[in-house]
XYZ file of C-alpha atoms in Angstrom:
120
model
C -8.117 3.388 -2.281
C -8.958 1.101 -5.177
C -11.447 0.839 -8.004
C -12.267 -2.116 -10.277
C -13.976 -1.896 -13.654
C -14.957 -4.521 -16.218
C -14.886 -3.260 -19.809
C -16.884 -5.878 -21.716
C -16.309 -4.197 -25.066
C -12.491 -4.157 -24.872
C -12.418 -7.271 -22.657
C -10.338 -5.562 -19.972
C -10.525 -5.898 -16.207
C -9.052 -2.596 -15.046
C -7.912 -1.997 -11.469
C -6.742 1.334 -10.094
C -4.990 1.395 -6.718
C -3.475 4.373 -4.912
C -2.060 5.471 -1.573
C -1.228 3.338 1.436
C -3.167 0.116 1.956
C -4.211 -0.926 5.456
C -4.707 -4.588 6.305
C -8.497 -4.080 6.090
C -8.260 -2.419 2.663
C -6.106 -5.298 1.479
C -8.726 -7.812 2.615
C -11.516 -5.735 1.034
C -9.509 -5.576 -2.207
C -9.049 -9.338 -2.355
C -12.738 -10.009 -1.637
C -13.888 -7.604 -4.355
C -11.301 -8.993 -6.787
C -12.615 -12.522 -6.307
C -16.201 -11.348 -6.660
C -15.515 -9.364 -9.847
C -13.426 -12.045 -11.558
C -16.296 -14.504 -11.144
C -18.467 -12.248 -13.370
C -16.618 -12.991 -16.633
C -14.366 -15.555 -18.321
C -10.836 -14.346 -17.461
C -9.287 -16.313 -20.342
C -10.927 -13.794 -22.691
C -9.826 -10.728 -20.694
C -6.663 -8.762 -20.054
C -5.962 -7.607 -16.516
C -4.566 -4.076 -16.283
C -3.474 -2.860 -12.855
C -2.719 0.849 -12.519
C -0.707 1.008 -9.329
C 1.308 4.118 -10.185
C 0.242 5.883 -7.003
C 0.555 2.993 -4.553
C 2.962 3.886 -1.739
C 5.496 1.617 -0.067
C 3.856 -0.281 2.783
C 4.705 -1.573 6.252
C 6.014 -5.165 6.302
C 2.704 -6.798 7.341
C 0.812 -4.937 4.618
C 3.611 -5.704 2.140
C 2.964 -9.407 2.705
C -0.662 -8.781 1.790
C 0.561 -7.051 -1.390
C 2.403 -10.262 -2.224
C -0.864 -12.160 -1.700
C -2.562 -9.748 -4.135
C 0.081 -10.481 -6.770
C -0.413 -14.212 -6.168
C -4.127 -13.605 -6.682
C -3.426 -11.859 -10.017
C -1.412 -14.882 -11.092
C -3.992 -17.443 -9.924
C -6.661 -16.207 -12.327
C -5.979 -17.369 -15.918
C -6.140 -14.003 -17.709
C -5.306 -13.716 -21.402
C -2.634 -11.142 -20.415
C -1.575 -9.296 -17.266
C -0.306 -5.729 -17.558
C 0.928 -3.651 -14.639
C 1.471 0.081 -14.922
C 4.633 0.707 -12.933
C 4.585 2.617 -9.679
C 5.898 6.181 -9.702
C 7.739 5.734 -6.412
C 11.055 3.947 -6.924
C 10.845 2.636 -3.344
C 7.357 1.182 -3.880
C 8.325 -0.303 -7.261
C 11.397 -1.900 -5.686
C 9.291 -3.304 -2.851
C 6.823 -4.836 -5.327
C 9.588 -6.435 -7.400
C 11.281 -7.819 -4.257
C 8.006 -9.343 -3.049
C 7.206 -10.818 -6.448
C 10.549 -12.323 -7.422
C 9.673 -15.808 -6.113
C 6.138 -15.822 -7.496
C 5.824 -18.404 -10.292
C 5.315 -16.864 -13.741
C 5.751 -13.270 -12.487
C 8.033 -12.814 -15.494
C 4.979 -13.192 -17.776
C 3.576 -9.863 -16.542
C 3.888 -7.037 -19.050
C 4.943 -3.681 -17.617
C 3.848 -0.309 -18.979
C 4.585 3.289 -18.006
C 1.121 4.744 -18.747
C -2.499 3.681 -19.173
C -2.254 4.512 -22.883
C 0.807 2.284 -23.272
C -1.001 -0.541 -21.438
C -3.911 -0.384 -23.892
C -1.483 -0.496 -26.824
C -0.218 -3.825 -25.474
C -3.628 -5.536 -25.467
């Protein structure tokens, strides 16, 4: 499950993702992401991804998660903020997948939505 919102007033592109992602959901996510990011100038926006409730995934889906992170990095946002996953296993999986992604260290991590907005 995922939801994407564009807040033109605060200049935030907010994504919520939860549960297990199937391959189809991963492809749907990437298509919607590309469609939505073409609606505004990303250099003026902050990306906030609330993935607190994303569960650890099977290996083939995990590779798609890596592709999603690459997608986040390919769009030139003003800032990128990720709200950390609640599951230690899922958080570890994400960090393992992302460690060789260029500029992953520029992502700002937050514990809550409120904390993410304080970092705008």
